[in-house]
Short mmCIF file of C-alpha atoms in Angstrom, two decimals:
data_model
loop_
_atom_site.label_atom_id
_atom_site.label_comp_id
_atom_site.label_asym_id
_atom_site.label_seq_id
_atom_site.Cartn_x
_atom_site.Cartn_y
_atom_site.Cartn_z
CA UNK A 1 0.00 0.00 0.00
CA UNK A 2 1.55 3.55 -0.86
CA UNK A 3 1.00 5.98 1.81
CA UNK A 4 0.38 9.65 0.92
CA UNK A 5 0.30 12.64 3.02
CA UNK A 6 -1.03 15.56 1.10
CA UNK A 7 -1.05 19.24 2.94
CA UNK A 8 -2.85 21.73 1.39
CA UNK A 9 -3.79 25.94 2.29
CA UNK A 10 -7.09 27.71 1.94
CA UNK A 11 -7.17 30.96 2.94
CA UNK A 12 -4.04 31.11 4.57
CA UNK A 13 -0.22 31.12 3.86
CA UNK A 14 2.35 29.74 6.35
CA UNK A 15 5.28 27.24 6.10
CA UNK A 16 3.54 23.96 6.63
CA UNK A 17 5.48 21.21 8.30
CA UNK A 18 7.40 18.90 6.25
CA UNK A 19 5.08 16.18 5.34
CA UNK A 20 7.63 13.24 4.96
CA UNK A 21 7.95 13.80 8.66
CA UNK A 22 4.57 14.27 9.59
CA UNK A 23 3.84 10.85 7.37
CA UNK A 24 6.62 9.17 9.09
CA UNK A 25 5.29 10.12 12.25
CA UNK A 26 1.31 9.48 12.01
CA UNK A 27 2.36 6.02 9.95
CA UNK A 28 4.11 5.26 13.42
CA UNK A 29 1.13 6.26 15.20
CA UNK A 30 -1.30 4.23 13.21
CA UNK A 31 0.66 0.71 13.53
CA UNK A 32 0.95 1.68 17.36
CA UNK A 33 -3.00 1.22 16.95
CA UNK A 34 -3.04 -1.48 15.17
CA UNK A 35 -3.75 0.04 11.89
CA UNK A 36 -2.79 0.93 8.46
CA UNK A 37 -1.76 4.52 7.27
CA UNK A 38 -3.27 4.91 3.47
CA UNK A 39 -4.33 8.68 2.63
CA UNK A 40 -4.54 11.67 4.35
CA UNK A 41 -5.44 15.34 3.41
CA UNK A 42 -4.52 17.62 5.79
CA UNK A 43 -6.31 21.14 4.95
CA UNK A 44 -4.92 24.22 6.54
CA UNK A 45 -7.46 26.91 6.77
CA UNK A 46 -8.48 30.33 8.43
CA UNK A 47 -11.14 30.51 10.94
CA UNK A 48 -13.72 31.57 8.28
CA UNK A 49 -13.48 28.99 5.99
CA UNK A 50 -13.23 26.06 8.84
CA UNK A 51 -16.47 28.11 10.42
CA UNK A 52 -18.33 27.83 6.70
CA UNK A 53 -17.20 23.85 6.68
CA UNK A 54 -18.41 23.50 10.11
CA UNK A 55 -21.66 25.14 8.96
CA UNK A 56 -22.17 23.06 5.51
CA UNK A 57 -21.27 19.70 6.56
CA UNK A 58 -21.95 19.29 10.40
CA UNK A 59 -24.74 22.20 11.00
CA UNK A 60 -22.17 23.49 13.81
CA UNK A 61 -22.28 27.89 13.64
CA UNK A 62 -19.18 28.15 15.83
CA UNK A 63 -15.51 28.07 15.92
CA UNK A 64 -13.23 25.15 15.70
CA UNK A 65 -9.37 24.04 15.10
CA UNK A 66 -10.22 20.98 13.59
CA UNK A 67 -12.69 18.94 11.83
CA UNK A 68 -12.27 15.47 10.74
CA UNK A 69 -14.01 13.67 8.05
CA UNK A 70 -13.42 9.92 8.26
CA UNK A 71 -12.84 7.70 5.12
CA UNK A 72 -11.40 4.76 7.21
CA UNK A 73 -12.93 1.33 6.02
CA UNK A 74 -11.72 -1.40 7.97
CA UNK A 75 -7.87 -0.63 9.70
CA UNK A 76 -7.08 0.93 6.99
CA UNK A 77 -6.30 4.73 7.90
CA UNK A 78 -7.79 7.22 5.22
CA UNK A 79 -9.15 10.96 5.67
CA UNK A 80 -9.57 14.47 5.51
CA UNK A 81 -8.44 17.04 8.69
CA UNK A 82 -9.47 20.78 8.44
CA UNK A 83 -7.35 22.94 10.68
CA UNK A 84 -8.28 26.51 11.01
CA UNK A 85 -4.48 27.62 11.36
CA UNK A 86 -6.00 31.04 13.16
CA UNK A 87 -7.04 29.05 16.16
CA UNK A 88 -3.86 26.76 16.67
CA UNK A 89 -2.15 30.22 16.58
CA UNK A 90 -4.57 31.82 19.68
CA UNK A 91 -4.18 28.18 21.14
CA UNK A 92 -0.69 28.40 21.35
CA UNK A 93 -0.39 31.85 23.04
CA UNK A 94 -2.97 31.29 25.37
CA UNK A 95 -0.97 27.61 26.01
CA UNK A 96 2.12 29.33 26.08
CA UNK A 97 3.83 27.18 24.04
CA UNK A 98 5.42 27.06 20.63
CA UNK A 99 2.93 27.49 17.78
CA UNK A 100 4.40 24.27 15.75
CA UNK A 101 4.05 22.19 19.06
CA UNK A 102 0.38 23.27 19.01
CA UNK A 103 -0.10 22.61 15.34
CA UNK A 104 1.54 18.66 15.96
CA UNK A 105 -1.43 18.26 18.65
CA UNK A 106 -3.98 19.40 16.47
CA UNK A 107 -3.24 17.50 14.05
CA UNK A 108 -2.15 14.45 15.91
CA UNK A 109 -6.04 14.92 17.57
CA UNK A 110 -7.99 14.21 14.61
CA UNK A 111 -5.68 11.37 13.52
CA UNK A 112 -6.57 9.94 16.95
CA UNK A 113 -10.24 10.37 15.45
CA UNK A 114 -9.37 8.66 12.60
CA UNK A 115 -8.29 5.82 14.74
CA UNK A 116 -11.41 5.61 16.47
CA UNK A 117 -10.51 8.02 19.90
CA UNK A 118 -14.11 10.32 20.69
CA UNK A 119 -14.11 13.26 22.68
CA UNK A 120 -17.94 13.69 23.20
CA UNK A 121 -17.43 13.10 27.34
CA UNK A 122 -15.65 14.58 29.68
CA UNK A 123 -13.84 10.92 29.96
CA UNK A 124 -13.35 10.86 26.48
CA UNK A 125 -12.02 14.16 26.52
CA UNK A 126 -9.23 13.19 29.10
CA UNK A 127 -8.84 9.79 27.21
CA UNK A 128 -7.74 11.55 23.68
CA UNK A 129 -5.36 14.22 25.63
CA UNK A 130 -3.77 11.13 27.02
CA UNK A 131 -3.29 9.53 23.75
CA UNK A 132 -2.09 13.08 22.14
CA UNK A 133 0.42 13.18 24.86
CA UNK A 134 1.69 9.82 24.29
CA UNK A 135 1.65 10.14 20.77
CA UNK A 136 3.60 13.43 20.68
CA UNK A 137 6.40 11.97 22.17
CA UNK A 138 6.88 9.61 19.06
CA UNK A 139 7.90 12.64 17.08
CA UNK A 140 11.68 12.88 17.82
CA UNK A 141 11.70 8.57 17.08
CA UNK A 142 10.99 9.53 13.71
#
């Protein structure tokens, strides 16, 4: 299976991360799960067009960093993420941390969707920050 990694800007411009690391890394996260990395489409956006996504496709009027649409059909790993690059900016200053470090745990959030990780509870909530945590310190392994 060829895996593909495909970053792509709407509405913004900023250096995206290098995607042969950012493949490396969420191929290593997949197999950690048990699954198989195929295609992802990782969408940077501004907070306007993720809010006009949010509207069209989940009925949602309010302001997100991400939103994941999941292609995955068996353990096979395929899908689109929508990252409003405004809020992983205002994230990161309110976090006090680095914006790119922010940006990795956005992104490394809706993989964990892809994988099958919720966040509709409180528990669920804590469960996916637990994984992001985990799964963040993969990164330097790559």
């Amino acid at each position: 299976m060829r895996k593909s990694l495909n970053f792509h800007l709407e509405d913004v411009d900023f250096p995206t991360p290098s995607e042969d690391r950012v493949l490396k890394w969420f191929t290593k996260v997949s197999e950690s799960k048990g699954y198989q990395l195929d295609s992802l489409n990782v969408v940077f956006c501004s907070d306007t067009y993720l809010l006009e996504v949010n509207r069209k496709h989940l009925n949602h009027d309010y302001y997100t960093d991400i939103i994941t649409f999941d292609y995955v059909d068996e353990k096979i790993v395929s899908g689109d993420l929508f990252i409003s690059i405004d809020r992983v900016k205002e994230n990161a200053t309110l976090l006090k941390i680095p914006f790119e470090d922010e940006l990795d745990r956005v992104m490394v959030h809706g993989l964990l969707h892809l994988l099958g990780y919720k966040d509709d509870t409180e528990s669920k909530q804590a469960e996916i920050k637990a994984q992001e945590d985990f799964c963040l310190t993969l990164r330097s392994q790559n």
